[in-house]
Coordinates of C-alpha atoms and ligand atoms in Angstrom, one line a residue:
X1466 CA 76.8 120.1 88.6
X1467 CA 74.3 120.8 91.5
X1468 CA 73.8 118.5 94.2
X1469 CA 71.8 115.3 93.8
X1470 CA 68.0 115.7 94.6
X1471 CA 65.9 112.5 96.3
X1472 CA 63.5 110.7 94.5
X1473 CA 61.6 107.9 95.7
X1474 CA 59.4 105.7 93.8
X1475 CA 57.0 103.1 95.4
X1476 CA 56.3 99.8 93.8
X1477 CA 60.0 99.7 92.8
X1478 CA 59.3 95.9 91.8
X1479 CA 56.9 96.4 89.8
X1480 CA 55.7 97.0 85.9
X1481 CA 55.7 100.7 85.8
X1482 CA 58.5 101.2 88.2
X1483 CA 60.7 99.2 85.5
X1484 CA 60.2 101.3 82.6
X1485 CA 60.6 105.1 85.0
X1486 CA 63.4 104.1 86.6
X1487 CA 65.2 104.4 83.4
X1488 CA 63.5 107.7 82.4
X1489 CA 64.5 109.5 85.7
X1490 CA 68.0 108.3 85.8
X1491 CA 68.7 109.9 82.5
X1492 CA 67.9 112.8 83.1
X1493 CA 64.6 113.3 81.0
X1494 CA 62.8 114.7 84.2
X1495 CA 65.1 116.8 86.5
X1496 CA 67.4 118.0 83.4
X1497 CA 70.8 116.7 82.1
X1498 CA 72.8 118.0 85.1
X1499 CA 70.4 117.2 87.7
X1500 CA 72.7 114.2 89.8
X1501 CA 69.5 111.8 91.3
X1502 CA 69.5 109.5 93.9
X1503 CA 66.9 106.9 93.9
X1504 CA 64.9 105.5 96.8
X1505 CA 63.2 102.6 95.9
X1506 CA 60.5 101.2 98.2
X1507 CA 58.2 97.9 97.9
X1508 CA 57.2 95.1 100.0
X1509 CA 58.8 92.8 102.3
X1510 CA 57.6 89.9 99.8
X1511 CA 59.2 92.2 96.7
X1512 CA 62.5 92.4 98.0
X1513 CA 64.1 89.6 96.3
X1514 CA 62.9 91.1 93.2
X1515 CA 64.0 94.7 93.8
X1516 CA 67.5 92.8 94.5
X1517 CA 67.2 92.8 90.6
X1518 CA 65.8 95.7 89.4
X1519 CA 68.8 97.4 91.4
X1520 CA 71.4 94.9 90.1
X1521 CA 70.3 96.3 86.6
X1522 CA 70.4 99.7 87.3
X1523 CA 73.6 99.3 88.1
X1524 CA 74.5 97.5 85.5
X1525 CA 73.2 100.7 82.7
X1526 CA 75.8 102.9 84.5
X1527 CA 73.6 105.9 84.4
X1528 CA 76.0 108.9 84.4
X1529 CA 73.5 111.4 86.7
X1530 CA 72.6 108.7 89.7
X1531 CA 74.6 109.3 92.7
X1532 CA 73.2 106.7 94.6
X1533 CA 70.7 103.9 94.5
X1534 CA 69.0 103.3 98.1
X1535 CA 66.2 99.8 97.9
X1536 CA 64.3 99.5 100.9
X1537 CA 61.1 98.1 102.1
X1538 CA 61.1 100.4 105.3
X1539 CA 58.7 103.4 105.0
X1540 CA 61.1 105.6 107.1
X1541 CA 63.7 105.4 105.3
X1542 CA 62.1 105.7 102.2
X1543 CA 60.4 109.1 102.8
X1544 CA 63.3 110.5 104.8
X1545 CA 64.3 113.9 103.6
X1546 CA 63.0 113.2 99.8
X1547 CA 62.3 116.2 97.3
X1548 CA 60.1 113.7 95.5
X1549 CA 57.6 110.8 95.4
X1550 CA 56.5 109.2 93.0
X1551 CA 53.5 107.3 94.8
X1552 CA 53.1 103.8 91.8
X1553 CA 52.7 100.8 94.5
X1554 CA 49.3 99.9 95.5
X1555 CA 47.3 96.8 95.9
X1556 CA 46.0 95.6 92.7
X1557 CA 42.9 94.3 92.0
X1558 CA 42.2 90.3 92.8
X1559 CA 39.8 88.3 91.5
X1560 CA 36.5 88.5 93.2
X1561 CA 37.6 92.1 95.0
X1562 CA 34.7 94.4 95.3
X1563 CA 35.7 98.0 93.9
X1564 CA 34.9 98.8 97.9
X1565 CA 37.6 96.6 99.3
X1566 CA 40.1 97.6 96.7
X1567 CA 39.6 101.3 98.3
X1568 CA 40.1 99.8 101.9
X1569 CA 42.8 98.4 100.7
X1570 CA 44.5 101.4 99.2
X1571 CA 43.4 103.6 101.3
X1572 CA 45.4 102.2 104.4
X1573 CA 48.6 101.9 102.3
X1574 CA 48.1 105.8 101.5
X1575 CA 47.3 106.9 105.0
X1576 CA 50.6 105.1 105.9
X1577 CA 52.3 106.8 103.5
X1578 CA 50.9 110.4 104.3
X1579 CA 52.1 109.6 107.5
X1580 CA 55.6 109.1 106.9
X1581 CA 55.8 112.0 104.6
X1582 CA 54.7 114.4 107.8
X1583 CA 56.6 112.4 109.9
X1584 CA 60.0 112.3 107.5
X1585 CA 59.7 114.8 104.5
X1586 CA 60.2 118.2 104.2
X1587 CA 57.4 120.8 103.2
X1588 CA 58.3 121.3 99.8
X1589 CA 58.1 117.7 98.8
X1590 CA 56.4 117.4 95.4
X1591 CA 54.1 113.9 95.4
X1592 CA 52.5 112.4 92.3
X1593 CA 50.1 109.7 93.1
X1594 CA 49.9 107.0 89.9
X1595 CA 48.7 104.2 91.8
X1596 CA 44.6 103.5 91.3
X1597 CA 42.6 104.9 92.6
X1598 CA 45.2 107.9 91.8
X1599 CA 42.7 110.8 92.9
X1600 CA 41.4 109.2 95.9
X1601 CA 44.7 108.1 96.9
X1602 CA 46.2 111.2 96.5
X1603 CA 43.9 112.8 98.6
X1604 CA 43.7 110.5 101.5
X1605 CA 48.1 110.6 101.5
X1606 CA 47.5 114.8 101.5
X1607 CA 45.1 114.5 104.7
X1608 CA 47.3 112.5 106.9
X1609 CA 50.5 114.2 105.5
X1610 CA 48.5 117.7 107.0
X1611 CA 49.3 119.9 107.8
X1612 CA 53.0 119.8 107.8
X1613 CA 52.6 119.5 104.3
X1614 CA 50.6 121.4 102.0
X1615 CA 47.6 119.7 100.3
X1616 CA 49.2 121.6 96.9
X1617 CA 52.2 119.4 97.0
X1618 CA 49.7 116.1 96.4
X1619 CA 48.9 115.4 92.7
X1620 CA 47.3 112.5 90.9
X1621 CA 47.9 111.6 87.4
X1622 CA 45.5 111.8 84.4
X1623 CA 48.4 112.5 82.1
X1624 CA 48.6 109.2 80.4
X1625 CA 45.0 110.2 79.4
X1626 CA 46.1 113.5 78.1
X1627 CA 49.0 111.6 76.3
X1628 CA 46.3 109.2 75.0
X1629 CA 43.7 112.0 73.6
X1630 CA 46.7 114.0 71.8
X1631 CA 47.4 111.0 70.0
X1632 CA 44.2 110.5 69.0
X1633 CA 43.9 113.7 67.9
X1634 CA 47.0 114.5 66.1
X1635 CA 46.5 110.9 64.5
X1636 CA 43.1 111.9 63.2
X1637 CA 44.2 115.5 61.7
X1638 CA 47.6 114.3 60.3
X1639 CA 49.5 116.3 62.6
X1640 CA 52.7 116.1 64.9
X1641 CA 51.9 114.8 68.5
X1642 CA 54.0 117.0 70.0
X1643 CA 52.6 120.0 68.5
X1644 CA 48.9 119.3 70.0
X1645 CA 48.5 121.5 73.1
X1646 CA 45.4 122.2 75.5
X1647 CA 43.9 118.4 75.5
X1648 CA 42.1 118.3 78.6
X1649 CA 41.2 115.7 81.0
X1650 CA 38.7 117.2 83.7
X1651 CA 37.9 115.1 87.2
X1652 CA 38.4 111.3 87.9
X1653 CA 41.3 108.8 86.6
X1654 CA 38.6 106.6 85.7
X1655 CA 36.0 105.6 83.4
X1656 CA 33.8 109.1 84.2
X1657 CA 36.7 111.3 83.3
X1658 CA 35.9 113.5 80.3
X1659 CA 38.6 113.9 77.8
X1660 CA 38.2 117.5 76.1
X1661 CA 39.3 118.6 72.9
X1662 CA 37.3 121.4 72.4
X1663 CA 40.3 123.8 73.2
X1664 CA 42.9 121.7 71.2
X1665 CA 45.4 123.9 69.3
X1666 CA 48.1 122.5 66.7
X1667 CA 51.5 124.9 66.9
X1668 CA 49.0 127.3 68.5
X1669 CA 46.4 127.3 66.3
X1670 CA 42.5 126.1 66.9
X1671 CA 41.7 122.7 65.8
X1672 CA 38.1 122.6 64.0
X1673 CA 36.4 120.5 66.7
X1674 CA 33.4 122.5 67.0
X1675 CA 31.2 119.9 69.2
X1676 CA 33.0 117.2 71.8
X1677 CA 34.4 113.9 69.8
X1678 CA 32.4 110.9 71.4
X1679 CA 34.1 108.3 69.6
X1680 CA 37.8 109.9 70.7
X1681 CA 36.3 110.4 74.3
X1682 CA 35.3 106.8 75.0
X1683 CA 38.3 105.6 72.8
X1684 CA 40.2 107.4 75.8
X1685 CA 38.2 106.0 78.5
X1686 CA 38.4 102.7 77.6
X1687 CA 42.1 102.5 76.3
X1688 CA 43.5 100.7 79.6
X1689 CA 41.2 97.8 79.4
X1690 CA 42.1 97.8 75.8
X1691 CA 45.8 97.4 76.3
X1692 CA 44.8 95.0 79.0
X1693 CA 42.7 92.6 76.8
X1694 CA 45.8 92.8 74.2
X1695 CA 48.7 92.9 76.4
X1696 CA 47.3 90.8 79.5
X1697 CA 49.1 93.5 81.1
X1698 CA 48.1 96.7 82.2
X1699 CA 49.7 99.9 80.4
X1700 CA 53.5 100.5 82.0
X1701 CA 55.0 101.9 79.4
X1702 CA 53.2 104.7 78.4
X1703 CA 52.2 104.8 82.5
X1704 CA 55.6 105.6 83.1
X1705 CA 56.4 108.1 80.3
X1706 CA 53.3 110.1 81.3
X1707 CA 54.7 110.0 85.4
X1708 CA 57.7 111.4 83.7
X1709 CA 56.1 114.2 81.3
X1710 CA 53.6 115.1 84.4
X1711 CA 56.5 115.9 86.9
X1712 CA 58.9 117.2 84.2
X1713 CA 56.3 119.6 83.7
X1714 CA 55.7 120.2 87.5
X1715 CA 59.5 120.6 88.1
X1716 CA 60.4 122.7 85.3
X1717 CA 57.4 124.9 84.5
X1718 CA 54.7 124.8 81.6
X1719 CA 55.0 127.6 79.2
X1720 CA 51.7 129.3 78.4
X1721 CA 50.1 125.7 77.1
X1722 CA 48.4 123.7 80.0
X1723 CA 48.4 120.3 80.9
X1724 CA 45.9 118.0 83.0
X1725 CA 46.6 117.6 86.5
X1726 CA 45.0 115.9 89.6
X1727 CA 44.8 118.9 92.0
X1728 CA 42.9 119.8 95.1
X1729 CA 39.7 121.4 94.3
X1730 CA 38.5 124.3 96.6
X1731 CA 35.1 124.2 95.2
X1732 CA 35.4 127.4 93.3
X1733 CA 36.7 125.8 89.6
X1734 CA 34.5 124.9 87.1
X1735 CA 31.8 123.9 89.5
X1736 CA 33.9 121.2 90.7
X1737 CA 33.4 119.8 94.5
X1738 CA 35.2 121.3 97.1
X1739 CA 38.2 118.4 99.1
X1740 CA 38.4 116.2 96.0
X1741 CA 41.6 115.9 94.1
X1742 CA 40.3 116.6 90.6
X1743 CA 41.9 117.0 87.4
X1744 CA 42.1 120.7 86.0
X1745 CA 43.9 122.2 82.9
X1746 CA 46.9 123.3 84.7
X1747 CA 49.9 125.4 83.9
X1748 CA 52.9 125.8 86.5
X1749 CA 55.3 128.5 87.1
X1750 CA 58.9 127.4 86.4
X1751 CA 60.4 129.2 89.3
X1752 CA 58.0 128.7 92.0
X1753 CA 56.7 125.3 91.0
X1754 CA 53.7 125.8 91.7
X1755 CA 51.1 124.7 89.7
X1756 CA 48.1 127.2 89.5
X1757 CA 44.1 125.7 87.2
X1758 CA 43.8 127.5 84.2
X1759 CA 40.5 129.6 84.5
X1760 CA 37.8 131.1 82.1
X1761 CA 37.3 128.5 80.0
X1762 CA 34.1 127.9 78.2
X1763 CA 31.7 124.7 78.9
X1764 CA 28.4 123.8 77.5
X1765 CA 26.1 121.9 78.9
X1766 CA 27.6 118.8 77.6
X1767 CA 30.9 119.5 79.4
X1768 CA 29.3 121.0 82.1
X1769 CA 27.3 117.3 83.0
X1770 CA 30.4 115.0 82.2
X1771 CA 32.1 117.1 85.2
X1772 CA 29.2 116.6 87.5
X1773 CA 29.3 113.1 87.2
X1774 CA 33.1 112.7 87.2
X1775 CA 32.8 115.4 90.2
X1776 CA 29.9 113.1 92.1
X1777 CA 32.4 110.2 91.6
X1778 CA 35.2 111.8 93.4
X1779 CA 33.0 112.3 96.3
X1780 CA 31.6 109.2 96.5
X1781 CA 35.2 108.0 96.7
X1782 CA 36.3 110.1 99.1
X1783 CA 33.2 108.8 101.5
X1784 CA 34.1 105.6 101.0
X1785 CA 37.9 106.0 101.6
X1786 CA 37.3 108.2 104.9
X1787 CA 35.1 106.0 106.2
X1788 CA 37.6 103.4 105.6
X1789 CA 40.0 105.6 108.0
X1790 CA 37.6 106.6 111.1
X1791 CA 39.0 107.5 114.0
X1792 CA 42.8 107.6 111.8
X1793 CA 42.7 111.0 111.2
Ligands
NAX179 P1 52.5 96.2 89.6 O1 51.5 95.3 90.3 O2 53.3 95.7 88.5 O3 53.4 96.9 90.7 C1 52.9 97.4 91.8 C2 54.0 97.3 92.9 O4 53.6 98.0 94.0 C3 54.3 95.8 93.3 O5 55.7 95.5 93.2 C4 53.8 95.8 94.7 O6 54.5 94.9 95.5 C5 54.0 97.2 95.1 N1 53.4 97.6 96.3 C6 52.2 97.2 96.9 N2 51.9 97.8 98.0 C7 53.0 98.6 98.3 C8 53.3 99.5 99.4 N3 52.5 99.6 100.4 N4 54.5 100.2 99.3 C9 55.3 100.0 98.3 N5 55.1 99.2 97.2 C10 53.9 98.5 97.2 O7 51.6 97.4 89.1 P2 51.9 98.5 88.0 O8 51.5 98.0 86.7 O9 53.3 99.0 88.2 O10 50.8 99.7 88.4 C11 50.9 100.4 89.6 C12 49.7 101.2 89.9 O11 49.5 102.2 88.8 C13 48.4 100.4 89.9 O12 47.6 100.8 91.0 C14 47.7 100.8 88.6 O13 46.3 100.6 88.6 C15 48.1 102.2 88.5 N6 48.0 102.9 87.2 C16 47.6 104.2 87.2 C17 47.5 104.9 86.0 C18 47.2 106.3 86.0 O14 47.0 106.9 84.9 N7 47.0 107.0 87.2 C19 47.7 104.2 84.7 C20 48.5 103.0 84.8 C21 48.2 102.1 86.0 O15 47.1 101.4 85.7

């Protein structure tokens, strides 16, 4: 067996955290021989409460963890870690304008790029989940610069590629996992555009021949759906898609792509330049890197949903550097 590898995950104490725990202790993400050890990291207020999500742990015996290390310190939690998993961030209260929630977030991901220059290595691999994932992710990539690179900082729109596949393997009778090339292009929020245009089954073309607008704002609305049901935002299904996005990142793609928050340098798709926007993706297994999937085509259709998704991302990213002046 190799050595164990450091993963940290944020927001130990909370919702998501408890159902991904479980998934990267088996083994489901870094392989069945991968040893782990876990850093878990939330606030002072959270601590009792991480006192038992680590007495569980413990208590399911997981074969592969080497070592289980709960802390509410951001140095020690981002010392010499191969991976983040970025979940914790301050939720939304009642009365918060979207504006302060961005201050708000913004400041815990500043800190957090901080402590990744200040305690990580370079080839750290960091998934932002925590909202807003693409504008957090790119605010943690700034003030982790330049020891580490901005391609090392990705947000997640997986779940919504998880949630378009089932949609569209439940509406042409097929297997979920045979459904390949869903897209999810730009922001983690309600302007993304879910694309099934290039949606193959086993490798062959689905007959979508226009853009499904009842699947599209299916996807775009399904959090506050599961919120309104569940009283409870999406966890489940958050966590599993954490787990398939950095499985994927870790261990390669194949030729089928998947949807990934990734720096834009302005020269994809007509995508801005400096925002963290979600691209089909695929990633090379031995270098890890994950490289956008060019020369696909986009009507007009497609080619407005990603200027408005696009225009989103850089009002955010306004907003959250102006909430940093003079940090950087
Ligand atoms: P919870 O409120 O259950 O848990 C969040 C945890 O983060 C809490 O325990 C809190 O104390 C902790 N936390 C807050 N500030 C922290 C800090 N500075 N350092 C470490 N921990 C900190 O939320 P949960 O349901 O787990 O959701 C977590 C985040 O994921 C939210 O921002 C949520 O909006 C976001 N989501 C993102 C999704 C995506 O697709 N990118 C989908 C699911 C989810 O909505």
């Amino acid at each position: 067996m190799s050595s164990s590898i450091k993963v940290l995950i944020t927001g130990a104490a909370g919702q998501i955290a408890y159902s991904l725990i479980p998934i990267v202790a088996r083994g489901d993400v870094f392989g069945k021989n991968q040893p782990v050890t876990l850093i878990l990291l939330d606030i002072p207020q959270m601590s009792t409460v991480l006192d038992g999500v680590v007495m569980e742990i413990m208590d399911c015996a997981f074969p592969l963890l080497h070592e289980i290390i709960p802390t509410t310190d951001e140095a020690t939690a981002f010392k010499d870690i191969d991976v983040a998993f970025l979940v914790g961030s301050m939720p939304r209260r009642e009365g918060m304008e979207r504006k302060d929630l961005l201050a708000a977030n913004v400041k815990i991901f500043a800190s957090q790029g901080k402590a990744l220059a200040a305690h990580s290595s370079p080839d750290v691999k960091v998934l932002v989940v925590g909202n807003p994932a693409n504008t957090n992710a790119l605010i943690c990539s700034k003030f982790a610069a330049p020891k580490i690179p901005p391609e090392n900082f990705t947000a997640m729109t997986r779940l919504d590629q998880n949630r378009a596949s089932a949609q569209v393997a439940a509406k042409h009778k097929v297997a979920v996992k045979d459904v390949q090339n869903v897209i999810i292009w730009g922001n983690h929020s309600s302007t993304q555009f879910p694309d099934v245009s290039n949606a193959v089954c086993n490798g062959t073309k689905l007959p979508f021949t226009k853009h499904d607008p009842d699947m599209i704002s299916l996807v775009q609305k399904r959090g506050a759906a599961v919120i309104a049901a569940r009283k409870l935002s999406s966890a489940m299904s958050a966590a599993k898609a954490a787990a398939d996005h950095m499985h994927d990142w870790w261990n390669g793609t194949g030729s089928s792509y998947v949807s990934m928050g990734v720096m834009s340098d302005g020269t994809h798709y007509g995508a801005p330049k400096d925002v963290i926007f979600s691209f089909p993706c695929t990633v090379c297994p031995k270098s890890k890197q994950w490289k956008i999937v060019d020369g696909l085509a986009l009507d007009d259709f497609a080619k407005d949903k990603l200027r408005i998704t696009g225009q989103e991302l850089e009002e955010e990213r306004k907003e959250a550097l102006s909430a940093t002046t003079g940090q950087l």
